[in-house]
Coordinates of C-alpha atoms in Angstrom, one line a residue:
X1 CA 18.2 -10.3 50.3
X2 CA 17.1 -13.9 49.8
X3 CA 18.3 -16.2 47.1
X4 CA 15.6 -17.8 44.9
X5 CA 16.4 -21.5 44.1
X6 CA 14.4 -23.9 42.0
X7 CA 12.2 -26.3 44.0
X8 CA 14.1 -29.6 44.4
X9 CA 11.3 -31.6 45.8
X10 CA 9.3 -31.8 42.6
X11 CA 6.2 -30.3 44.1
X12 CA 4.8 -26.8 43.6
X13 CA 5.9 -24.2 41.2
X14 CA 5.3 -24.1 37.5
X15 CA 7.5 -25.8 35.0
X16 CA 9.8 -23.6 33.0
X17 CA 8.3 -22.1 29.9
X18 CA 8.7 -24.2 26.7
X19 CA 10.7 -22.6 23.9
X20 CA 8.6 -20.8 21.3
X21 CA 7.5 -23.0 18.4
X22 CA 9.4 -22.8 15.2
X23 CA 8.4 -19.9 13.1
X24 CA 6.0 -20.8 10.2
X25 CA 7.0 -20.3 6.7
X26 CA 6.7 -16.6 6.1
X27 CA 7.9 -16.6 2.5
X28 CA 4.6 -15.9 1.0
X29 CA 4.0 -13.1 3.4
X30 CA 7.2 -11.4 2.4
X31 CA 6.4 -11.8 -1.2
X32 CA 2.9 -10.4 -0.7
X33 CA 4.3 -7.4 1.2
X34 CA 7.1 -6.9 -1.4
X35 CA 4.6 -6.7 -4.2
X36 CA 2.3 -4.4 -2.2
X37 CA 5.2 -2.0 -1.5
X38 CA 6.3 -2.2 -5.2
X39 CA 2.8 -1.2 -6.3
X40 CA 2.6 1.6 -3.8
X41 CA 5.9 3.0 -4.9
X42 CA 5.0 3.0 -8.5
X43 CA 1.6 4.6 -7.9
X44 CA 3.1 7.3 -5.6
X45 CA 5.8 8.0 -8.2
X46 CA 3.1 8.5 -10.8
X47 CA 1.2 10.9 -8.5
X48 CA 4.4 12.8 -7.7
X49 CA 5.3 13.2 -11.3
X50 CA 1.8 14.5 -12.2
X51 CA 1.3 16.7 -9.2
X52 CA 4.8 18.2 -8.7
X53 CA 6.3 17.6 -12.1
X54 CA 3.4 18.7 -14.3
X55 CA 1.8 21.1 -11.8
X56 CA 5.0 23.0 -10.7
X57 CA 8.2 22.1 -12.6
X58 CA 6.8 21.9 -16.1
X59 CA 3.9 24.4 -15.7
X60 CA 5.4 27.0 -18.0
X61 CA 5.9 24.7 -21.0
X62 CA 2.6 23.1 -20.4
X63 CA 0.9 26.5 -20.3
X64 CA 1.8 26.8 -24.0
X65 CA -0.9 24.2 -24.7
X66 CA -4.4 25.5 -24.3
X67 CA -7.3 23.2 -24.1
X68 CA -10.9 24.6 -23.9
X69 CA -9.5 28.0 -23.1
X70 CA -7.4 26.8 -20.1
X71 CA -3.6 26.4 -20.1
X72 CA -2.6 22.7 -19.5
X73 CA -0.1 23.5 -16.7
X74 CA -2.8 25.5 -14.8
X75 CA -5.2 22.5 -15.3
X76 CA -2.7 20.0 -13.9
X77 CA -1.9 22.3 -10.9
X78 CA -5.6 22.9 -10.1
X79 CA -7.5 19.8 -11.0
X80 CA -5.4 17.3 -12.9
X81 CA -3.4 16.1 -9.9
X82 CA -6.6 15.5 -7.9
X83 CA -8.2 13.5 -10.7
X84 CA -5.1 11.4 -11.1
X85 CA -4.9 10.8 -7.4
X86 CA -8.5 9.5 -7.4
X87 CA -7.9 7.3 -10.4
X88 CA -4.8 5.9 -8.6
X89 CA -6.8 5.0 -5.6
X90 CA -9.2 2.9 -7.8
X91 CA -6.2 1.3 -9.6
X92 CA -4.6 0.5 -6.2
X93 CA -7.8 -1.1 -4.9
X94 CA -8.3 -3.2 -8.1
X95 CA -4.6 -4.3 -8.1
X96 CA -4.8 -5.2 -4.4
X97 CA -7.9 -7.3 -5.0
X98 CA -6.1 -9.2 -7.7
X99 CA -3.0 -9.7 -5.4
X100 CA -5.2 -10.8 -2.6
X101 CA -6.9 -13.5 -4.8
X102 CA -3.5 -14.6 -6.1
X103 CA -2.2 -15.2 -2.5
X104 CA -5.5 -16.6 -1.2
X105 CA -6.1 -13.8 1.3
X106 CA -9.1 -12.2 -0.4
X107 CA -12.3 -11.4 1.4
X108 CA -14.9 -13.9 0.3
X109 CA -18.6 -12.9 0.4
X110 CA -20.5 -15.2 2.6
X111 CA -24.2 -15.6 2.8
X112 CA -25.6 -14.1 6.0
X113 CA -22.5 -12.1 6.7
X114 CA -22.9 -9.2 9.0
X115 CA -23.9 -6.1 7.1

């Protein structure tokens, strides 16, 4: 086994790697991600309440309410949770557009952009 020693003559070999640059300020990224996570948790909680709470747990009391001939609990279990989920997707997209503009990371429309 041979021992590897640094070249003492000054010729040949590469200099040792420089230390990584100091990390840039990531405070705004953490704040952006924190707000994004908060929004997702709120919207998923709403969806859970509507789909599981109204569609499964509270189906019997809600079935006492009849709208257009259909029990409300049945409607939530079959269609309501899907409608709410689609609405939540649009709400998330709108809120994220607003958050992107607030942090300056929004996608700007440029003339002649690839389509």
